[in-house]
Every structure is written in C-alpha cells, then in structure tokens.
Short mmCIF file of C-alpha atoms in Angstrom, two decimals:
data_model
loop_
_atom_site.label_atom_id
_atom_site.label_comp_id
_atom_site.label_asym_id
_atom_site.label_seq_id
_atom_site.Cartn_x
_atom_site.Cartn_y
_atom_site.Cartn_z
CA MET A 1 0.01 0.00 -0.01
CA SER A 2 1.46 3.42 -0.95
CA ALA A 3 2.15 6.15 1.53
CA ALA A 4 -0.60 8.25 -0.13
CA HIS A 5 -3.11 5.56 0.66
CA LEU A 6 -1.94 5.32 4.19
CA MET A 7 -2.43 9.05 4.69
CA ALA A 8 -5.94 8.80 3.31
CA GLY A 9 -6.75 5.89 5.61
CA ALA A 10 -7.91 5.78 9.26
CA PRO A 11 -7.60 7.89 11.39
CA PHE A 12 -7.07 10.21 8.45
CA ALA A 13 -10.02 8.93 6.43
CA ARG A 14 -11.73 11.45 4.21
CA GLN A 15 -14.85 12.91 5.67
CA PRO A 16 -15.67 15.97 3.38
CA ASP A 17 -18.41 18.31 4.00
CA ARG A 18 -21.38 18.48 1.53
CA ALA A 19 -20.32 21.81 0.00
CA ALA A 20 -16.88 20.39 -0.93
CA ALA A 21 -18.40 17.19 -2.34
CA ASP A 22 -21.00 19.01 -4.45
CA PHE A 23 -18.40 21.39 -6.01
CA GLY A 24 -15.96 18.62 -6.54
CA TYR A 25 -13.04 20.30 -4.68
CA ASP A 26 -9.88 18.21 -4.43
CA ASP A 27 -9.42 18.38 -0.57
CA ARG A 28 -7.31 15.17 -0.39
CA ILE A 29 -4.22 16.94 -1.61
CA VAL A 30 -4.76 19.73 0.75
CA ARG A 31 -4.95 17.33 3.69
CA MET A 32 -1.69 15.80 2.58
CA PHE A 33 -0.06 19.23 2.66
CA VAL A 34 -1.58 19.98 6.13
CA LEU A 35 -0.01 16.77 7.51
CA ALA A 36 3.31 17.49 5.92
CA THR A 37 3.23 21.02 7.42
CA LEU A 38 2.91 19.63 10.87
CA PHE A 39 5.48 16.95 10.34
CA TRP A 40 8.23 19.34 8.99
CA GLY A 41 7.20 21.92 11.58
CA VAL A 42 8.20 19.53 14.37
CA ALA A 43 11.43 18.64 12.53
CA GLY A 44 12.38 22.25 11.82
CA LEU A 45 11.70 23.58 15.27
CA ALA A 46 13.45 20.65 16.91
CA MET A 47 16.47 21.19 14.80
CA GLY A 48 16.34 24.85 15.76
CA ALA A 49 16.28 24.02 19.45
CA LEU A 50 19.21 21.67 18.89
CA ILE A 51 21.50 24.28 17.29
CA ALA A 52 20.41 26.96 19.80
CA ALA A 53 21.63 24.50 22.41
CA GLN A 54 24.96 24.14 20.53
CA LEU A 55 25.46 27.86 20.71
CA ALA A 56 24.70 27.88 24.40
CA TRP A 57 26.69 24.74 25.01
CA PRO A 58 29.36 24.41 22.25
CA GLY A 59 30.44 20.87 23.49
CA LEU A 60 27.07 19.52 22.30
CA VAL A 61 28.54 18.17 19.11
CA LEU A 62 29.29 14.55 18.16
CA ASP A 63 32.62 13.41 16.72
CA ALA A 64 31.18 13.73 13.24
CA SER A 65 31.11 16.58 10.71
CA TRP A 66 27.40 16.28 10.04
CA SER A 67 26.57 17.21 13.67
CA THR A 68 28.32 20.53 13.58
CA PHE A 69 26.55 23.87 13.66
CA GLY A 70 27.52 24.68 10.13
CA ARG A 71 25.86 21.50 8.71
CA LEU A 72 22.78 21.65 10.93
CA ARG A 73 21.96 25.39 10.58
CA PRO A 74 20.84 25.24 6.87
CA VAL A 75 18.80 22.06 7.78
CA HIS A 76 16.97 24.19 10.34
CA THR A 77 16.41 27.23 8.13
CA SER A 78 15.21 25.14 5.10
CA ALA A 79 13.03 22.90 7.27
CA VAL A 80 11.09 25.91 8.81
CA ILE A 81 11.04 28.11 5.63
CA PHE A 82 10.65 25.78 2.71
CA ALA A 83 9.37 22.58 4.47
CA PHE A 84 7.00 23.99 7.05
CA GLY A 85 6.27 27.33 5.45
CA GLY A 86 6.30 25.91 1.89
CA ASN A 87 3.94 23.03 2.60
CA ALA A 88 1.59 25.58 4.36
CA LEU A 89 1.60 27.83 1.30
CA LEU A 90 1.14 25.06 -1.25
CA GLY A 91 -1.70 23.48 0.72
CA THR A 92 -3.57 26.73 1.56
CA SER A 93 -3.14 28.11 -1.97
CA LEU A 94 -4.68 25.04 -3.49
CA TYR A 95 -7.53 25.23 -0.96
CA VAL A 96 -8.19 28.93 -1.47
CA VAL A 97 -7.99 28.93 -5.30
CA GLN A 98 -10.66 26.24 -5.51
CA ARG A 99 -13.03 28.05 -3.24
CA THR A 100 -12.61 31.54 -4.60
CA CYS A 101 -12.74 30.27 -8.22
CA ARG A 102 -15.51 27.72 -7.70
CA ALA A 103 -13.44 25.34 -9.76
CA ARG A 104 -11.72 22.01 -9.08
CA LEU A 105 -7.92 21.58 -9.58
CA PRO A 106 -7.34 20.66 -13.26
CA GLY A 107 -5.46 17.40 -12.56
CA THR A 108 -5.19 14.91 -9.75
CA PHE A 109 -1.91 13.45 -10.99
CA ALA A 110 -0.32 16.89 -11.17
CA ALA A 111 -1.34 17.71 -7.60
CA GLU A 112 0.05 14.35 -6.33
CA PHE A 113 3.29 14.98 -8.24
CA VAL A 114 3.68 18.49 -6.70
CA PHE A 115 3.17 17.09 -3.27
CA TRP A 116 5.57 14.15 -3.44
CA GLY A 117 8.00 16.06 -5.60
CA TYR A 118 8.22 18.86 -3.15
CA GLN A 119 8.78 16.40 -0.21
CA LEU A 120 11.60 14.74 -2.21
CA PHE A 121 13.30 18.10 -2.78
CA ILE A 122 13.26 18.79 0.89
CA VAL A 123 14.83 15.45 1.71
CA MET A 124 17.43 15.80 -1.06
CA ALA A 125 18.38 19.26 0.26
CA ALA A 126 18.56 18.13 3.86
CA VAL A 127 20.77 15.07 3.04
CA GLY A 128 22.99 17.31 0.99
CA TYR A 129 23.40 19.78 3.88
CA LEU A 130 24.45 17.01 6.27
CA MET A 131 27.00 15.72 3.72
CA GLY A 132 28.38 19.22 3.23
CA VAL A 133 27.07 19.42 -0.42
CA THR A 134 25.93 23.02 -0.74
CA GLN A 135 26.43 26.09 -2.94
CA GLY A 136 27.20 28.26 0.05
CA HIS A 137 24.40 30.72 -0.68
CA GLU A 138 22.09 31.47 2.26
CA TYR A 139 18.51 30.16 1.67
CA ALA A 140 19.83 28.74 -1.61
CA GLU A 141 22.10 26.01 -0.51
CA PRO A 142 20.93 22.98 -2.54
CA GLU A 143 23.13 21.97 -5.34
CA TRP A 144 22.27 21.90 -9.02
CA LEU A 145 20.54 18.50 -9.23
CA ALA A 146 18.14 19.51 -6.41
CA ASP A 147 17.58 22.91 -7.99
CA ILE A 148 16.62 21.38 -11.35
CA TRP A 149 14.18 18.96 -9.62
CA LEU A 150 12.62 21.92 -7.69
CA THR A 151 12.18 23.86 -10.88
CA ILE A 152 10.18 21.04 -12.47
CA VAL A 153 8.03 20.63 -9.40
CA TRP A 154 7.46 24.41 -9.06
CA LEU A 155 6.55 24.89 -12.75
CA THR A 156 4.01 22.00 -12.23
CA TYR A 157 2.66 23.77 -9.23
CA ALA A 158 2.36 27.09 -11.11
CA GLY A 159 0.52 25.28 -13.88
CA LEU A 160 -1.89 23.72 -11.45
CA PHE A 161 -2.68 27.07 -9.67
CA ILE A 162 -2.99 29.06 -12.93
CA GLY A 163 -5.03 26.31 -14.56
CA THR A 164 -7.56 26.53 -11.68
CA LEU A 165 -7.77 30.24 -12.22
CA LEU A 166 -8.34 29.89 -15.95
CA ARG A 167 -11.20 27.38 -15.44
CA ARG A 168 -12.94 29.44 -12.75
CA THR A 169 -16.66 29.99 -12.72
CA GLU A 170 -16.42 33.07 -10.53
CA PRO A 171 -15.47 35.99 -12.78
CA HIS A 172 -13.63 37.93 -10.16
CA ILE A 173 -10.11 36.88 -8.99
CA TYR A 174 -10.06 37.43 -5.26
CA VAL A 175 -7.00 39.36 -3.89
CA ALA A 176 -5.65 36.42 -1.89
CA ASN A 177 -4.99 34.75 -5.26
CA TRP A 178 -3.17 37.83 -6.46
CA PHE A 179 -0.62 37.45 -3.59
CA TYR A 180 -0.35 33.66 -4.13
CA LEU A 181 0.30 34.18 -7.79
CA SER A 182 2.95 36.79 -7.22
CA PHE A 183 4.67 34.47 -4.75
CA ILE A 184 4.58 31.53 -7.29
CA ILE A 185 5.86 33.62 -10.26
CA THR A 186 8.49 35.59 -8.45
CA ILE A 187 9.96 32.59 -6.62
CA ALA A 188 10.34 30.75 -9.94
CA ILE A 189 12.33 33.64 -11.39
CA LEU A 190 14.49 34.16 -8.37
CA HIS A 191 15.21 30.51 -7.99
CA VAL A 192 16.26 30.01 -11.67
CA VAL A 193 18.41 33.16 -11.96
CA ASN A 194 20.27 32.84 -8.53
CA ASN A 195 20.97 29.17 -9.10
CA LEU A 196 22.50 29.45 -12.65
CA SER A 197 25.63 27.39 -12.31
CA LEU A 198 27.96 25.06 -14.11
CA PRO A 199 28.42 21.59 -12.63
CA ILE A 200 32.04 20.27 -12.70
CA ALA A 201 30.72 16.99 -14.27
CA TRP A 202 27.25 15.55 -14.98
CA ASN A 203 27.86 12.80 -12.56
CA GLU A 204 29.17 15.17 -9.80
CA SER A 205 27.04 17.13 -7.31
CA LYS A 206 29.44 20.05 -7.14
CA SER A 207 28.85 23.15 -9.33
CA TYR A 208 30.10 26.75 -9.58
CA SER A 209 27.84 29.71 -9.88
CA LEU A 210 27.90 31.80 -13.13
CA PHE A 211 28.30 34.91 -11.02
CA SER A 212 31.33 35.89 -8.95
CA GLY A 213 32.55 38.56 -6.62
CA VAL A 214 30.29 41.60 -6.19
CA GLN A 215 27.90 40.34 -8.91
CA ASP A 216 27.45 37.06 -7.03
CA ALA A 217 26.72 38.92 -3.73
CA MET A 218 24.30 41.23 -5.49
CA THR A 219 22.46 38.41 -7.15
CA GLN A 220 22.43 36.32 -4.02
CA TRP A 221 20.84 39.08 -1.94
CA TRP A 222 18.43 40.05 -4.82
CA TYR A 223 17.30 36.43 -4.29
CA GLY A 224 17.65 36.35 -0.46
CA HIS A 225 15.74 39.50 0.20
CA ASN A 226 12.94 38.72 -2.24
CA ALA A 227 12.63 35.18 -1.05
CA VAL A 228 11.61 36.86 2.21
CA GLY A 229 9.51 39.37 0.35
CA PHE A 230 7.48 36.97 -1.79
CA PHE A 231 7.86 33.57 0.00
CA LEU A 232 7.41 34.73 3.56
CA THR A 233 5.51 37.99 2.96
CA ALA A 234 3.33 37.90 -0.16
CA GLY A 235 2.48 34.23 0.10
CA PHE A 236 1.53 34.52 3.82
CA LEU A 237 -0.45 37.67 2.99
CA GLY A 238 -2.50 35.48 0.71
CA ILE A 239 -3.31 33.26 3.76
CA MET A 240 -4.21 36.33 5.79
CA TYR A 241 -6.50 37.81 3.19
CA TYR A 242 -8.59 34.67 2.97
CA PHE A 243 -8.54 33.03 6.40
CA LEU A 244 -8.73 36.16 8.59
CA PRO A 245 -12.04 37.36 7.16
CA LYS A 246 -13.41 33.77 7.22
CA GLN A 247 -12.61 33.35 10.85
CA ALA A 248 -13.76 36.85 11.85
CA ASN A 249 -16.91 36.25 9.72
CA ALA A 250 -16.46 39.77 8.21
CA PRO A 251 -15.36 41.13 4.82
CA ILE A 252 -11.89 42.67 4.35
CA TRP A 253 -12.08 46.22 5.65
CA SER A 254 -10.89 47.81 2.47
CA TYR A 255 -10.62 45.82 -0.73
CA ARG A 256 -9.16 48.88 -2.59
CA LEU A 257 -6.41 49.13 0.08
CA SER A 258 -5.54 45.49 -0.36
CA ILE A 259 -5.00 46.11 -4.12
CA ILE A 260 -2.83 49.21 -3.53
CA SER A 261 -0.82 47.24 -1.01
CA PHE A 262 -0.33 44.46 -3.52
CA TRP A 263 1.00 46.48 -6.38
CA SER A 264 3.14 48.66 -4.10
CA LEU A 265 4.71 45.60 -2.53
CA VAL A 266 5.42 43.90 -5.82
CA PHE A 267 7.06 46.99 -7.30
CA MET A 268 9.14 48.07 -4.21
CA TYR A 269 10.38 44.79 -2.78
CA MET A 270 12.50 43.85 -5.81
CA TRP A 271 14.80 46.87 -5.25
CA ALA A 272 15.55 46.49 -1.53
CA GLY A 273 18.10 43.68 -1.58
CA PRO A 274 21.21 45.85 -1.36
CA HIS A 275 20.44 46.84 2.18
CA HIS A 276 21.89 43.40 3.20
CA LEU A 277 25.19 44.51 1.78
CA HIS A 278 25.80 47.89 3.55
CA PHE A 279 29.49 48.62 4.28
CA THR A 280 30.74 46.09 1.69
CA SER A 281 32.37 46.45 -1.71
CA LEU A 282 28.94 47.04 -3.32
CA PRO A 283 28.82 50.55 -4.99
CA ASP A 284 27.52 53.20 -2.65
CA TRP A 285 24.76 54.36 -5.06
CA THR A 286 23.44 50.71 -5.04
CA GLN A 287 23.41 50.56 -1.31
CA THR A 288 21.59 53.99 -1.24
CA LEU A 289 19.00 52.75 -3.72
CA GLY A 290 18.36 49.68 -1.70
CA MET A 291 17.99 51.79 1.43
CA ALA A 292 15.53 54.16 -0.29
CA PHE A 293 13.24 51.40 -1.49
CA THR A 294 13.46 49.63 1.89
CA LEU A 295 12.12 52.77 3.56
CA MET A 296 9.25 52.95 1.03
CA LEU A 297 8.26 49.43 2.01
CA TRP A 298 6.81 50.87 5.20
CA MET A 299 3.73 51.98 3.20
CA PRO A 300 2.51 48.72 1.55
CA SER A 301 3.48 46.66 4.55
CA TRP A 302 1.55 48.76 6.98
CA ALA A 303 -1.39 49.03 4.58
CA SER A 304 -1.94 45.32 4.96
CA THR A 305 -1.40 45.56 8.66
CA LEU A 306 -4.06 48.22 8.86
CA ASN A 307 -6.41 46.18 6.68
CA GLY A 308 -5.99 43.09 8.98
CA PHE A 309 -6.67 45.00 12.16
CA MET A 310 -9.63 46.97 10.75
CA THR A 311 -11.15 43.75 9.49
CA VAL A 312 -11.98 42.81 13.04
CA SER A 313 -12.94 46.33 14.11
CA GLY A 314 -16.05 46.19 16.18
CA ARG A 315 -15.43 42.45 16.97
CA TRP A 316 -12.49 42.85 19.28
CA ASP A 317 -14.50 40.98 22.01
CA LEU A 318 -14.00 37.87 19.95
CA LEU A 319 -10.36 37.75 20.87
CA ARG A 320 -11.31 36.74 24.34
CA THR A 321 -13.32 33.75 23.20
CA ASP A 322 -11.79 32.79 19.92
CA PRO A 323 -8.21 31.67 20.22
CA VAL A 324 -7.92 30.98 16.49
CA LEU A 325 -8.78 34.48 15.63
CA ARG A 326 -6.33 35.63 18.36
CA PHE A 327 -3.57 33.71 16.59
CA MET A 328 -4.37 35.52 13.36
CA ILE A 329 -4.58 39.02 14.83
CA THR A 330 -1.38 38.42 16.85
CA ALA A 331 0.23 37.35 13.58
CA VAL A 332 -0.86 40.66 11.95
CA MET A 333 0.64 42.54 14.97
CA PHE A 334 3.96 40.77 14.42
CA TYR A 335 3.79 41.47 10.76
CA GLY A 336 3.48 45.16 11.58
CA VAL A 337 6.38 45.10 14.03
CA ALA A 338 8.65 43.16 11.74
CA THR A 339 7.93 45.36 8.70
CA PHE A 340 8.69 48.44 10.84
CA GLU A 341 11.88 47.12 12.15
CA GLY A 342 13.15 45.82 8.79
CA PRO A 343 13.22 49.20 6.96
CA LEU A 344 14.67 50.76 10.18
CA MET A 345 17.53 48.26 10.15
CA GLY A 346 17.94 49.09 6.39
CA ILE A 347 18.98 52.57 7.18
CA ARG A 348 22.79 52.72 6.86
CA THR A 349 23.36 54.35 10.23
CA VAL A 350 21.29 51.86 12.17
CA ASN A 351 22.71 49.04 10.06
CA GLY A 352 26.19 49.99 11.23
CA LEU A 353 25.08 48.85 14.69
CA SER A 354 22.95 45.93 13.78
CA HIS A 355 24.74 44.29 10.90
CA TYR A 356 26.35 40.81 11.76
CA THR A 357 24.84 40.90 15.24
CA ASP A 358 22.07 38.92 16.90
CA TRP A 359 19.76 41.90 16.37
CA THR A 360 19.27 40.50 12.78
CA VAL A 361 18.44 37.06 14.34
CA SER A 362 15.80 38.78 16.63
CA HIS A 363 14.26 40.55 13.64
CA VAL A 364 14.11 37.42 11.46
CA HIS A 365 12.50 35.36 14.24
CA SER A 366 9.93 38.00 15.20
CA GLY A 367 8.71 37.67 11.67
CA ALA A 368 9.16 33.96 11.26
CA LEU A 369 7.77 32.83 14.55
CA GLY A 370 5.15 35.63 15.09
CA TRP A 371 4.01 36.39 11.61
CA ASN A 372 4.58 33.23 9.52
CA GLY A 373 4.08 30.73 12.38
CA TYR A 374 0.97 32.42 13.97
CA ILE A 375 -0.89 32.94 10.60
CA THR A 376 -0.17 29.40 9.64
CA PHE A 377 -1.43 28.05 12.94
CA GLY A 378 -4.58 30.07 12.61
CA ALA A 379 -5.24 28.79 9.10
CA LEU A 380 -4.60 25.16 10.08
CA TYR A 381 -6.91 25.36 13.08
CA TYR A 382 -9.51 26.78 10.61
CA LEU A 383 -8.81 24.04 8.01
CA VAL A 384 -8.50 20.85 9.92
CA PRO A 385 -12.15 20.55 11.15
CA LYS A 386 -13.40 21.28 7.65
CA LEU A 387 -11.07 19.04 5.79
CA TRP A 388 -11.79 16.06 7.98
CA GLY A 389 -15.49 16.74 8.54
CA ARG A 390 -15.37 17.58 12.21
CA GLU A 391 -17.50 20.04 14.14
CA ARG A 392 -14.53 21.83 15.76
CA MET A 393 -11.04 21.26 17.02
CA TYR A 394 -10.76 18.53 19.71
CA SER A 395 -9.68 20.81 22.48
CA ARG A 396 -10.12 24.61 22.82
CA ALA A 397 -8.04 24.53 25.97
CA ALA A 398 -5.16 23.04 23.96
CA ILE A 399 -5.37 25.85 21.49
CA GLU A 400 -5.14 28.35 24.42
CA TRP A 401 -2.14 26.48 25.76
CA HIS A 402 -0.50 26.53 22.42
CA PHE A 403 -1.03 30.25 22.08
CA TRP A 404 0.36 31.31 25.41
CA LEU A 405 3.31 28.89 25.39
CA SER A 406 4.40 29.99 22.00
CA LEU A 407 3.85 33.74 22.69
CA ALA A 408 5.97 33.35 25.80
CA GLY A 409 8.64 31.66 23.75
CA ILE A 410 8.57 34.33 21.02
CA MET A 411 8.88 37.18 23.58
CA LEU A 412 11.78 35.59 25.39
CA TYR A 413 13.58 34.67 22.13
CA VAL A 414 13.15 38.01 20.48
CA THR A 415 14.04 40.14 23.51
CA ALA A 416 17.12 37.96 24.26
CA MET A 417 18.43 38.28 20.83
CA TRP A 418 17.74 41.86 20.57
CA GLY A 419 19.59 42.50 23.77
CA SER A 420 22.43 40.35 22.64
CA GLY A 421 22.63 42.11 19.24
CA VAL A 422 22.74 45.58 20.69
CA LEU A 423 25.35 44.42 23.23
CA GLN A 424 27.55 42.96 20.44
CA GLY A 425 27.18 46.08 18.20
CA LEU A 426 28.21 48.41 20.99
CA MET A 427 31.13 46.17 22.09
CA TRP A 428 32.47 45.89 18.59
CA ARG A 429 32.37 49.65 18.19
CA ALA A 430 33.88 50.56 21.47
CA HIS A 431 37.52 51.77 21.35
CA THR A 432 40.14 53.13 23.82
CA GLU A 433 41.37 56.73 23.95
CA LEU A 434 44.36 55.51 21.79
CA GLY A 435 41.91 54.20 19.10
CA PHE A 436 42.38 50.54 19.76
CA LEU A 437 39.45 48.20 20.04
CA LYS A 438 38.32 48.06 23.71
CA TYR A 439 36.99 44.46 23.50
CA SER A 440 38.03 41.33 21.63
CA PHE A 441 35.59 39.32 19.62
CA THR A 442 35.93 36.54 22.28
CA ASP A 443 34.76 39.15 24.89
CA SER A 444 31.45 39.70 23.03
CA VAL A 445 30.97 35.98 22.65
CA VAL A 446 31.25 35.49 26.48
CA ALA A 447 29.00 38.47 27.10
CA SER A 448 26.34 36.93 24.82
CA LYS A 449 26.31 33.56 26.58
CA PRO A 450 23.42 34.20 29.00
CA TYR A 451 21.31 35.46 26.07
CA TYR A 452 21.89 32.22 24.24
CA TRP A 453 20.49 30.26 27.21
CA ALA A 454 17.46 32.53 27.22
CA ARG A 455 17.07 31.99 23.47
CA LEU A 456 17.19 28.19 23.95
CA LEU A 457 14.39 28.43 26.53
CA GLY A 458 12.25 30.65 24.20
CA GLY A 459 12.71 28.29 21.31
CA THR A 460 11.88 25.25 23.51
CA LEU A 461 8.66 26.88 24.73
CA TYR A 462 7.61 27.63 21.18
CA LEU A 463 8.33 23.94 20.26
CA ALA A 464 6.32 22.77 23.22
CA GLY A 465 3.29 24.82 22.10
CA PHE A 466 3.56 23.34 18.58
CA LEU A 467 3.70 19.85 19.96
CA VAL A 468 0.39 20.63 21.81
CA MET A 469 -1.08 21.61 18.49
CA VAL A 470 0.01 18.46 16.82
CA TRP A 471 -1.58 16.42 19.54
CA ASN A 472 -4.78 18.49 19.20
CA VAL A 473 -4.93 18.00 15.53
CA TYR A 474 -4.33 14.21 15.91
CA ARG A 475 -7.16 13.96 18.41
CA THR A 476 -9.39 16.00 16.13
CA ILE A 477 -8.76 13.81 13.08
CA ALA A 478 -9.16 10.56 15.11
CA ALA A 479 -12.58 11.63 16.56
CA ALA A 480 -15.71 10.34 15.08
CA PRO A 481 -16.83 12.41 12.00
CA VAL A 482 -19.77 14.69 12.21
CA THR A 483 -22.73 13.34 10.21
CA ARG A 484 -25.25 15.97 9.32
CA ARG A 485 -27.38 16.75 6.35
CA VAL A 486 -27.01 20.21 4.80
CA PRO A 487 -29.93 21.51 2.63
CA ALA A 488 -28.87 22.10 -0.89
CA SER A 489 -30.05 25.72 -0.66
CA ASN A 490 -27.36 26.34 2.05
CA LEU A 491 -24.46 25.23 -0.05
CA VAL A 492 -21.81 27.79 -0.69
CA PRO A 493 -18.57 27.51 -2.60
CA ALA A 494 -16.32 29.05 0.10
CA GLU A 495 -16.24 27.45 3.48
#
C-alpha cells in the first residue's frame, strides 16, 4: 500500500463536508499538505532548538562533521522556511484557489506530483546539507541537481494554480490569489536566476555559480531578500486575506487598500536587496538605492497591517473567546512590528550597529515565529475541522495552551536576541582613547552567553506549544466524524 493511501486511511479517512463534495473540490491533496506542514514543523523547530543548544553549550557536538553547527543550521532554516512554510503555502493556496474560483484543480496526478516531488526536494536538500554538499548561498544552499528538480516541481505547481484560475466559474479573482500568484511567479524567477551554475561534471554534485565577486553577492541578496519578500511575505499575506475574514466572519475592511498594497509591494520589494550589503564593496549608489526602497516598503506593509486590524474592528471581543482569531490578529501585529523594524535596520546608520549581530536574528524570528508561524497556525486550526468533517477542534483549551506557550517563547527569544545584538554592536564599536578596540571578539561571545540560554528556553517553549497543536490535530482527526445533512439551498462555494 502506498504512503498516499496510508495518509488517506484511518484515522485520516476522508470525511468531506457536503459543500466540498458538491463542487468537486480536491481536498485530499490539501489534507496531505496539512499533515506535511505539521511533520516538517516539528522537525524544523526541533533542529532549531538543537542548534540553539549548541550555541549555548558548544560541546554539544558529536565526533562527526554532520553534527556541527555549520551543517545543521541550513537544515533548520530550510526545514522551517521551505518545508514547514512551503507546505503551508502550497496547501492553503490549493484550498483557497478552488473556493474563490468555484473550480476543481485541473489534474489529480499533477497535484500528487507536486506534493511528493516537493517532499523529495526537501529530503534531497537536507541530506546534501548534512553531507556538506551546498552552494554556500544562504537560503539557496541546494546543489544543481536538487535545483533542477525543484524547478520542475514548481512549474507544475504554477500550472496547477494558474489552470484553476483559468477554469474558474467566478469572474472575479479574489485578492488572496493575487498574492499567491505573485509568490509563485517571483519565486520561480528568483530560483532560476540565482541558481544558474555550471556543474564540474554531469555525474558530480558540485557546481560553480555563473556569477562571482560583487555580482554574485548582488544576485544572492536580490534572491535572499525577495525570497523573504515573496515567500514569507506575499504568500502569507494570501493566507491572511482569505482566512482572517473567514474566521472573523467579516469582509476585508478595504478591498481597494489590499490592491494598492499588493502592487506597491510587488514594485518596491524587488529593489531592496542591497540593504543586506551595507558597508561592503557594493557601490555606494546601489546601497543607497536599496535603502531608499527599503524605507518605502513601510507603506505597503503597514497598509496590509491596517487592513488586517480593521477587518475585526467592532469585533475585538471575539479575541477573548476565539483563540484561533487571536492567533491571526497576533500574527498581523507581529507582521506590523517586523515590517517596521526591517526598514529601520535598512538605514545605513542603524545598520552600522545591527549588521552581523544577533539583532538580525531577533528581527528574522519575530517575523518567522510571530507572523509566519501564527498565521499558519490560525489557518490550520480553521482548516482541519473542515477538511476532515469535524464540528470543531478537539480541545479549545489546547489551542489556548498553544497560544500562550508559543507567545512566551517568542517574547523571550526576540528580546534575548535583541539585547544580545545591541550588546554585540556596542562592544564591537567601542575603542580606547588611543583608538584601539576596547573588547576582543571573544569578549563579545562571552557576554552573549546568558542571552543564548534565554534563546534556547524561548525556542523550547515555542516547540512545546507546537507539539500541543500536533496532539490537538491528531485527536481532532481521530475523533468520530460529524454526520449532518445540509440543505442544498445552504451550500456555498467558500467554506
């Protein structure tokens, strides 16, 4: 029996609601992506806790190269970004595009290929990292064979999504699909261009980039920054623009503002990459251009933040009784904070203090854990009962525990790394009256040690909250399905 059949079997047996059945939506593939999201979430967060422990306790390394921080760190980043986040984006996008277009996915085989092909890419990348087979480009570490495979899978996914849009019976394309489509197209372009390389032989895994020197750095951070902009921002805004109004049972506050935010984000994000290369050999005019567009990103980012908050205006009392909506609104809050801090750190003067320090780690994780994590949790809590035909999640108390454990973890993590980063920046800049450095690099490492223990505790709390969610989802799926008859007159395409 195949793994796909096992995932469709008990306790994961399909129990669709009548609306999904009548419109012929392919929810089986969405369920598979949901389960993969949970699996890779546990793996990625556990790996993060492990490498955080290594930084706090450097002796926590086996006598093997694959157990070192340099090998495990890309496993963690790829697992949480591309495995956890990627599966969440693929699953929710295929759910949303069917509902908002009132159309089924154009092909079952293509959907299955995208799912299994994407999981294979994740495994290929992780094995390569542990073996030391990487390109050395942050967030683009997989070598050329894995890159080609991902390109094939991604183009199939793009065809699946666009094909559903083309066969829609609803004339209007909802704004969430705009954000999803921009994420799909832009990531394809970024991936192909940044990974242009020449293998040393067709039977060898090693390759060399077509770019070198300043051009290589420029291309890498054109990719790196826009991977954040379109994978972790635009894609997850697609999740927000669909699931937040559904959970709040209210329309988006300003549809016009969402369109303005979309086009502004698409235009401005592409130019902001050079702010990652302040105080390097990159030409000054390029750094200034990147800084200028970074500052302009405040506008589209906060437009979506405002839209999210105002959507629940007049319904704030629901935050006391609805923990799922609380996850989503807290995610919007973290999105606003992260998109304020990002342009601030892109200013050259501020960057002189923050660059290469743990302040950057704090900023990245406030967005990743607070924005990407929380909006994903909210969407999954919304989806699971509907995909498996249950009345509600098994335990509301477990959702509450998940929220407060993870929130405590985020706050501890972010504040610890922010404190460590500012301390490092100040120590590296300090000098004596004679102009010599006042502290050695080792001094700053020793001073950061207590903050690393606090970071480990924060990450562990976040992981503990996620494990509570996994247990809650399992109990929800394993529970007896709800059996109820729905009058045909009550059927609607969007659930």
